mmCIF file of C-alpha atoms in Angstrom:
data_model
loop_
_atom_site.group_PDB
_atom_site.id
_atom_site.type_symbol
_atom_site.label_atom_id
_atom_site.label_comp_id
_atom_site.label_asym_id
_atom_site.label_seq_id
_atom_site.Cartn_x
_atom_site.Cartn_y
_atom_site.Cartn_z
ATOM 1 C CA UNK A 1 -35.965 28.781 -38.380
ATOM 2 C CA UNK A 2 -34.976 31.664 -37.188
ATOM 3 C CA UNK A 3 -32.261 31.231 -34.054
ATOM 4 C CA UNK A 4 -30.532 32.628 -31.473
ATOM 5 C CA UNK A 5 -27.886 31.607 -29.596
ATOM 6 C CA UNK A 6 -26.424 32.141 -25.771
ATOM 7 C CA UNK A 7 -22.801 31.255 -24.494
ATOM 8 C CA UNK A 8 -20.847 33.077 -21.609
ATOM 9 C CA UNK A 9 -18.263 35.438 -20.464
ATOM 10 C CA UNK A 10 -15.639 32.402 -20.948
ATOM 11 C CA UNK A 11 -15.468 32.530 -25.205
ATOM 12 C CA UNK A 12 -13.705 34.730 -26.844
ATOM 13 C CA UNK A 13 -15.969 35.783 -29.341
ATOM 14 C CA UNK A 14 -15.282 38.482 -32.408
ATOM 15 C CA UNK A 15 -17.004 42.133 -31.771
ATOM 16 C CA UNK A 16 -18.846 42.028 -33.999
ATOM 17 C CA UNK A 17 -21.200 39.049 -33.825
ATOM 18 C CA UNK A 18 -21.427 39.803 -30.333
ATOM 19 C CA UNK A 19 -23.206 42.209 -31.070
ATOM 20 C CA UNK A 20 -25.535 40.423 -33.548
ATOM 21 C CA UNK A 21 -28.860 41.093 -32.243
ATOM 22 C CA UNK A 22 -29.868 36.917 -31.832
ATOM 23 C CA UNK A 23 -26.854 36.877 -29.409
ATOM 24 C CA UNK A 24 -26.794 36.412 -26.035
ATOM 25 C CA UNK A 25 -23.703 36.695 -23.515
ATOM 26 C CA UNK A 26 -24.013 35.441 -19.991
ATOM 27 C CA UNK A 27 -21.352 36.701 -17.963
ATOM 28 C CA UNK A 28 -19.377 34.592 -15.102
ATOM 29 C CA UNK A 29 -18.458 36.859 -12.002
ATOM 30 C CA UNK A 30 -15.066 36.422 -10.279
ATOM 31 C CA UNK A 31 -14.104 37.043 -6.776
ATOM 32 C CA UNK A 32 -11.035 38.939 -5.755
ATOM 33 C CA UNK A 33 -9.936 39.408 -2.127
ATOM 34 C CA UNK A 34 -13.599 39.381 -1.685
ATOM 35 C CA UNK A 35 -14.923 42.266 -4.573
ATOM 36 C CA UNK A 36 -16.854 41.005 -7.375
ATOM 37 C CA UNK A 37 -16.044 41.514 -11.313
ATOM 38 C CA UNK A 38 -17.274 40.881 -14.605
ATOM 39 C CA UNK A 39 -13.682 40.421 -16.902
ATOM 40 C CA UNK A 40 -14.623 42.827 -19.902
ATOM 41 C CA UNK A 41 -16.923 44.801 -17.902
ATOM 42 C CA UNK A 42 -15.119 46.480 -14.193
ATOM 43 C CA UNK A 43 -12.787 44.125 -15.129
ATOM 44 C CA UNK A 44 -9.904 43.441 -18.494
ATOM 45 C CA UNK A 45 -7.027 39.593 -18.328
ATOM 46 C CA UNK A 46 -3.960 42.484 -17.396
ATOM 47 C CA UNK A 47 -6.000 43.471 -14.318
ATOM 48 C CA UNK A 48 -7.824 39.964 -12.889
ATOM 49 C CA UNK A 49 -3.723 38.406 -13.478
ATOM 50 C CA UNK A 50 -1.861 40.943 -11.262
ATOM 51 C CA UNK A 51 -4.795 41.789 -8.436
ATOM 52 C CA UNK A 52 -4.506 37.283 -8.888
ATOM 53 C CA UNK A 53 -0.362 37.967 -8.237
ATOM 54 C CA UNK A 54 -0.928 40.758 -5.620
ATOM 55 C CA UNK A 55 -3.354 38.233 -3.704
ATOM 56 C CA UNK A 56 -2.783 35.717 -0.718
ATOM 57 C CA UNK A 57 -6.066 33.594 -2.020
ATOM 58 C CA UNK A 58 -6.996 32.535 -5.097
ATOM 59 C CA UNK A 59 -9.917 34.573 -6.985
ATOM 60 C CA UNK A 60 -13.651 32.202 -6.159
ATOM 61 C CA UNK A 61 -14.914 32.752 -9.940
ATOM 62 C CA UNK A 62 -19.488 31.653 -9.700
ATOM 63 C CA UNK A 63 -21.090 29.936 -12.498
ATOM 64 C CA UNK A 64 -23.226 32.269 -14.949
ATOM 65 C CA UNK A 65 -27.167 33.208 -13.567
ATOM 66 C CA UNK A 66 -29.727 30.316 -13.961
ATOM 67 C CA UNK A 67 -31.437 33.503 -14.179
ATOM 68 C CA UNK A 68 -30.114 35.553 -16.466
ATOM 69 C CA UNK A 69 -30.779 32.448 -18.676
ATOM 70 C CA UNK A 70 -34.439 31.256 -17.995
ATOM 71 C CA UNK A 71 -35.017 35.609 -18.511
ATOM 72 C CA UNK A 72 -33.696 35.179 -21.482
ATOM 73 C CA UNK A 73 -35.083 32.089 -22.961
ATOM 74 C CA UNK A 74 -38.480 33.909 -21.690
ATOM 75 C CA UNK A 75 -37.881 36.815 -23.598
ATOM 76 C CA UNK A 76 -36.327 35.662 -27.578
ATOM 77 C CA UNK A 77 -40.050 32.685 -26.949
ATOM 78 C CA UNK A 78 -41.660 36.572 -26.397
ATOM 79 C CA UNK A 79 -39.682 38.219 -29.684
ATOM 80 C CA UNK A 80 -41.138 35.266 -31.658
ATOM 81 C CA UNK A 81 -37.313 32.962 -32.127
ATOM 82 C CA UNK A 82 -38.359 29.920 -32.187
ATOM 83 C CA UNK A 83 -34.996 27.746 -31.579
ATOM 84 C CA UNK A 84 -32.104 27.958 -29.565
ATOM 85 C CA UNK A 85 -28.674 26.979 -28.846
ATOM 86 C CA UNK A 86 -26.596 27.910 -25.830
ATOM 87 C CA UNK A 87 -22.982 26.513 -25.833
ATOM 88 C CA UNK A 88 -21.413 27.234 -22.593
ATOM 89 C CA UNK A 89 -17.702 26.295 -20.275
ATOM 90 C CA UNK A 90 -17.066 23.087 -20.865
ATOM 91 C CA UNK A 91 -19.128 20.426 -17.876
ATOM 92 C CA UNK A 92 -16.279 19.219 -17.378
ATOM 93 C CA UNK A 93 -15.189 22.189 -16.145
ATOM 94 C CA UNK A 94 -18.250 23.768 -14.325
ATOM 95 C CA UNK A 95 -22.326 22.087 -13.820
ATOM 96 C CA UNK A 96 -23.796 24.869 -14.803
ATOM 97 C CA UNK A 97 -23.891 22.595 -17.922
ATOM 98 C CA UNK A 98 -25.763 20.373 -15.421
ATOM 99 C CA UNK A 99 -27.654 22.692 -14.024
ATOM 100 C CA UNK A 100 -29.300 24.395 -17.022
ATOM 101 C CA UNK A 101 -31.052 20.792 -18.849
ATOM 102 C CA UNK A 102 -33.904 20.999 -17.465
ATOM 103 C CA UNK A 103 -35.023 24.603 -18.995
ATOM 104 C CA UNK A 104 -35.102 22.888 -22.408
ATOM 105 C CA UNK A 105 -39.061 22.054 -21.247
ATOM 106 C CA UNK A 106 -39.974 25.060 -20.280
ATOM 107 C CA UNK A 107 -40.566 26.999 -22.868
ATOM 108 C CA UNK A 108 -43.314 25.739 -25.640
ATOM 109 C CA UNK A 109 -43.072 26.350 -29.044
ATOM 110 C CA UNK A 110 -39.262 26.772 -28.294
ATOM 111 C CA UNK A 111 -36.445 24.342 -30.031
ATOM 112 C CA UNK A 112 -33.507 24.135 -27.107
ATOM 113 C CA UNK A 113 -30.322 22.426 -27.003
ATOM 114 C CA UNK A 114 -27.787 22.202 -23.891
ATOM 115 C CA UNK A 115 -24.307 20.613 -25.792
ATOM 116 C CA UNK A 116 -21.761 20.625 -23.762
ATOM 117 C CA UNK A 117 -19.035 22.563 -25.219
ATOM 118 C CA UNK A 118 -15.771 20.360 -23.864
ATOM 119 C CA UNK A 119 -14.149 23.325 -24.141
ATOM 120 C CA UNK A 120 -13.944 26.924 -23.489
ATOM 121 C CA UNK A 121 -11.329 30.717 -24.227
ATOM 122 C CA UNK A 122 -12.272 30.252 -28.925
ATOM 123 C CA UNK A 123 -13.098 27.483 -30.193
ATOM 124 C CA UNK A 124 -16.004 28.096 -28.053
ATOM 125 C CA UNK A 125 -16.334 31.456 -29.417
ATOM 126 C CA UNK A 126 -16.198 29.992 -33.484
ATOM 127 C CA UNK A 127 -18.655 27.026 -32.411
ATOM 128 C CA UNK A 128 -21.128 29.375 -31.200
ATOM 129 C CA UNK A 129 -19.523 31.365 -34.712
ATOM 130 C CA UNK A 130 -20.539 28.546 -36.732
ATOM 131 C CA UNK A 131 -23.483 27.760 -35.392
ATOM 132 C CA UNK A 132 -24.769 30.786 -36.709
ATOM 133 C CA UNK A 133 -22.775 30.656 -40.062
ATOM 134 C CA UNK A 134 -24.694 27.798 -40.844
ATOM 135 C CA UNK A 135 -27.997 29.053 -39.864
ATOM 136 C CA UNK A 136 -28.139 31.911 -42.287
ATOM 137 C CA UNK A 137 -26.933 28.404 -45.650
ATOM 138 C CA UNK A 138 -29.341 26.946 -44.575
ATOM 139 C CA UNK A 139 -29.381 24.772 -42.150
ATOM 140 C CA UNK A 140 -32.245 22.366 -40.788
ATOM 141 C CA UNK A 141 -31.596 22.584 -36.722
ATOM 142 C CA UNK A 142 -30.969 18.658 -36.980
ATOM 143 C CA UNK A 143 -28.052 19.827 -38.975
ATOM 144 C CA UNK A 144 -26.344 22.472 -37.414
ATOM 145 C CA UNK A 145 -27.101 20.285 -34.400
ATOM 146 C CA UNK A 146 -25.313 17.545 -36.542
ATOM 147 C CA UNK A 147 -22.749 19.415 -37.340
ATOM 148 C CA UNK A 148 -21.347 20.845 -33.957
ATOM 149 C CA UNK A 149 -21.518 17.709 -32.660
ATOM 150 C CA UNK A 150 -18.582 16.803 -34.980
ATOM 151 C CA UNK A 151 -17.020 19.288 -34.983
ATOM 152 C CA UNK A 152 -17.115 19.018 -30.390
ATOM 153 C CA UNK A 153 -15.726 16.123 -30.845
ATOM 154 C CA UNK A 154 -12.443 17.281 -33.544
ATOM 155 C CA UNK A 155 -11.982 20.613 -31.069
ATOM 156 C CA UNK A 156 -9.363 20.372 -29.122
ATOM 157 C CA UNK A 157 -6.580 22.375 -26.394
ATOM 158 C CA UNK A 158 -3.066 21.919 -24.794
ATOM 159 C CA UNK A 159 -2.093 23.989 -22.538
ATOM 160 C CA UNK A 160 1.709 24.443 -21.052
ATOM 161 C CA UNK A 161 1.550 25.864 -18.109
ATOM 162 C CA UNK A 162 4.589 27.899 -16.079
ATOM 163 C CA UNK A 163 3.695 28.716 -12.834
ATOM 164 C CA UNK A 164 4.267 24.809 -10.738
ATOM 165 C CA UNK A 165 3.606 26.894 -7.378
ATOM 166 C CA UNK A 166 0.079 28.951 -8.698
ATOM 167 C CA UNK A 167 -1.149 25.098 -8.745
ATOM 168 C CA UNK A 168 -0.070 23.811 -5.200
ATOM 169 C CA UNK A 169 -2.135 26.728 -4.275
ATOM 170 C CA UNK A 170 -5.183 25.993 -6.403
ATOM 171 C CA UNK A 171 -4.788 22.590 -5.167
ATOM 172 C CA UNK A 172 -3.574 20.759 -7.956
ATOM 173 C CA UNK A 173 -0.607 20.059 -7.020
ATOM 174 C CA UNK A 174 1.542 19.321 -3.747
ATOM 175 C CA UNK A 175 4.605 21.179 -2.463
ATOM 176 C CA UNK A 176 6.493 18.435 -2.899
ATOM 177 C CA UNK A 177 5.560 17.740 -6.209
ATOM 178 C CA UNK A 178 6.553 20.919 -7.798
ATOM 179 C CA UNK A 179 9.144 21.902 -5.558
ATOM 180 C CA UNK A 180 10.937 18.367 -7.528
ATOM 181 C CA UNK A 181 9.622 19.932 -10.712
ATOM 182 C CA UNK A 182 11.295 23.698 -9.994
ATOM 183 C CA UNK A 183 14.664 21.939 -9.864
ATOM 184 C CA UNK A 184 14.090 18.914 -12.770
ATOM 185 C CA UNK A 185 12.651 22.096 -14.836
ATOM 186 C CA UNK A 186 9.356 20.557 -15.418
ATOM 187 C CA UNK A 187 5.963 22.191 -16.917
ATOM 188 C CA UNK A 188 3.799 20.199 -17.769
ATOM 189 C CA UNK A 189 0.685 19.966 -20.476
ATOM 190 C CA UNK A 190 -2.677 20.108 -19.586
ATOM 191 C CA UNK A 191 -5.423 19.137 -22.201
ATOM 192 C CA UNK A 192 -9.445 19.372 -22.529
ATOM 193 C CA UNK A 193 -10.125 15.671 -22.984
ATOM 194 C CA UNK A 194 -12.771 13.698 -23.598
ATOM 195 C CA UNK A 195 -15.206 14.708 -20.962
ATOM 196 C CA UNK A 196 -13.791 17.888 -21.049
ATOM 197 C CA UNK A 197 -11.848 18.421 -17.443
ATOM 198 C CA UNK A 198 -8.551 19.559 -17.934
ATOM 199 C CA UNK A 199 -6.331 17.094 -17.201
ATOM 200 C CA UNK A 200 -2.079 15.927 -17.896
ATOM 201 C CA UNK A 201 -0.818 15.733 -21.354
ATOM 202 C CA UNK A 202 1.799 14.610 -20.839
ATOM 203 C CA UNK A 203 5.198 16.316 -18.235
ATOM 204 C CA UNK A 204 7.630 18.008 -20.247
ATOM 205 C CA UNK A 205 11.198 19.277 -18.873
ATOM 206 C CA UNK A 206 12.409 22.164 -19.752
ATOM 207 C CA UNK A 207 10.637 24.920 -21.715
ATOM 208 C CA UNK A 208 12.154 24.965 -24.979
ATOM 209 C CA UNK A 209 11.561 21.477 -25.646
ATOM 210 C CA UNK A 210 7.765 21.606 -24.560
ATOM 211 C CA UNK A 211 7.060 24.489 -26.466
ATOM 212 C CA UNK A 212 7.917 21.729 -28.994
ATOM 213 C CA UNK A 213 6.513 19.487 -28.422
ATOM 214 C CA UNK A 214 2.885 21.943 -28.667
ATOM 215 C CA UNK A 215 3.876 22.007 -32.028
ATOM 216 C CA UNK A 216 4.016 18.581 -32.578
ATOM 217 C CA UNK A 217 0.687 18.320 -31.770
ATOM 218 C CA UNK A 218 -0.490 20.632 -33.208
ATOM 219 C CA UNK A 219 0.742 19.184 -35.853
ATOM 220 C CA UNK A 220 -1.091 15.946 -35.932
ATOM 221 C CA UNK A 221 -3.641 17.408 -33.878
ATOM 222 C CA UNK A 222 -4.573 19.072 -37.668
ATOM 223 C CA UNK A 223 -3.271 17.278 -39.712
ATOM 224 C CA UNK A 224 -7.053 15.844 -40.722
ATOM 225 C CA UNK A 225 -8.242 18.524 -42.475
ATOM 226 C CA UNK A 226 -8.504 23.578 -42.249
ATOM 227 C CA UNK A 227 -8.463 23.918 -38.204
ATOM 228 C CA UNK A 228 -9.522 28.188 -36.958
ATOM 229 C CA UNK A 229 -6.278 27.882 -34.323
ATOM 230 C CA UNK A 230 -5.896 30.114 -31.343
ATOM 231 C CA UNK A 231 -2.811 31.129 -29.430
ATOM 232 C CA UNK A 232 -3.867 31.128 -25.930
ATOM 233 C CA UNK A 233 -1.324 32.744 -23.654
ATOM 234 C CA UNK A 234 -2.269 34.072 -19.719
ATOM 235 C CA UNK A 235 -0.690 37.042 -19.214
ATOM 236 C CA UNK A 236 2.267 35.792 -21.766
ATOM 237 C CA UNK A 237 2.422 37.516 -24.586
ATOM 238 C CA UNK A 238 5.693 37.436 -25.593
ATOM 239 C CA UNK A 239 5.642 33.290 -26.272
ATOM 240 C CA UNK A 240 2.482 33.593 -27.299
ATOM 241 C CA UNK A 241 3.352 35.612 -30.612
ATOM 242 C CA UNK A 242 6.991 33.710 -29.896
ATOM 243 C CA UNK A 243 4.560 29.735 -30.398
ATOM 244 C CA UNK A 244 2.637 32.046 -33.478
ATOM 245 C CA UNK A 245 5.646 32.884 -35.359
ATOM 246 C CA UNK A 246 7.259 29.039 -35.180
ATOM 247 C CA UNK A 247 4.240 28.156 -36.678
ATOM 248 C CA UNK A 248 3.856 30.383 -39.293
ATOM 249 C CA UNK A 249 8.249 28.913 -39.937
ATOM 250 C CA UNK A 250 6.241 25.549 -40.764
ATOM 251 C CA UNK A 251 4.538 26.758 -42.699
ATOM 252 C CA UNK A 252 0.808 27.017 -41.645
ATOM 253 C CA UNK A 253 -1.767 28.506 -43.948
ATOM 254 C CA UNK A 254 -4.357 28.076 -40.658
ATOM 255 C CA UNK A 255 -6.325 31.547 -39.701
ATOM 256 C CA UNK A 256 -4.324 32.057 -35.750
ATOM 257 C CA UNK A 257 -5.515 34.254 -33.502
ATOM 258 C CA UNK A 258 -3.583 35.740 -30.537
ATOM 259 C CA UNK A 259 -6.705 35.206 -27.474
ATOM 260 C CA UNK A 260 -5.902 36.081 -23.886
ATOM 261 C CA UNK A 261 -6.592 32.718 -20.537
ATOM 262 C CA UNK A 262 -10.079 34.702 -18.922
ATOM 263 C CA UNK A 263 -10.946 34.862 -14.865
ATOM 264 C CA UNK A 264 -12.068 30.452 -15.302
ATOM 265 C CA UNK A 265 -9.458 28.673 -16.651
ATOM 266 C CA UNK A 266 -6.132 31.996 -15.667
ATOM 267 C CA UNK A 267 -7.518 30.647 -11.764
ATOM 268 C CA UNK A 268 -6.732 27.604 -12.947
ATOM 269 C CA UNK A 269 -3.417 27.499 -14.612
ATOM 270 C CA UNK A 270 -1.644 30.796 -13.081
ATOM 271 C CA UNK A 271 -0.093 33.282 -15.363
ATOM 272 C CA UNK A 272 3.060 32.446 -18.232
ATOM 273 C CA UNK A 273 1.030 29.520 -19.332
ATOM 274 C CA UNK A 274 0.777 29.760 -22.692
ATOM 275 C CA UNK A 275 -1.036 27.121 -24.920
ATOM 276 C CA UNK A 276 -3.651 26.663 -28.628
ATOM 277 C CA UNK A 277 -7.226 26.052 -28.946
ATOM 278 C CA UNK A 278 -8.526 24.384 -32.555
ATOM 279 C CA UNK A 279 -11.139 23.797 -34.609
ATOM 280 C CA UNK A 280 -12.235 21.761 -37.278
ATOM 281 C CA UNK A 281 -13.771 23.946 -40.055
ATOM 282 C CA UNK A 282 -17.504 22.515 -41.069
ATOM 283 C CA UNK A 283 -19.380 24.241 -44.331
#
């Protein structure tokens, strides 16, 4: 079995993994004030949040290029690959996953799987790295897909939103609700639901209580085994570092990374958001 892994730029990947010859990343373009950018190419995460703060309109994110994906698959077949796993942004956020399903039957001799990750960012990247790990350990393609399904079903992400006015800007909250929320110091905790959509999990008063609740949720969700933990922030590094410190003080032994929400999720959440993603470690 010669396996290739394809993902998109919303996934956070270990740089050494991303450089492997069997790993391919599709760009997700973002348009700000009519100018197109590709994050990681001509736009850093820091620059994205600066530009978003300076514009009256929300950035517009596009789907990865279907033509680019088809081109990669065609080349993989020529290069002797036999199997492909594509792990892309949650179908609950993007229509890309649904739009590419027909490609699985277009390349004879190439066995292709596009499971719905139902997530993004660091957990999506860790899933891609897990596929490589399982393949190198000798798992069959069917075993890899079974492990991947288990991993997806136990992966989750929770986020505390800082800027209610940004949710108004994005049409996710009314002006009246935002005004009341600001007066009451409401900090919504959002999460990726079972369909991979971003939904409200709880509404908590004050940031301090919301952070405490995030810590409780993380402890609850990781009580059944070993997890890869990522603290993910939207241009709020200090909050992320404080959250990591609290986790360490609680005795969390797992590997903890701090990463930044890219433009796709950053457009939804606005600056100042902080949360976590957890992905089970499956051997």
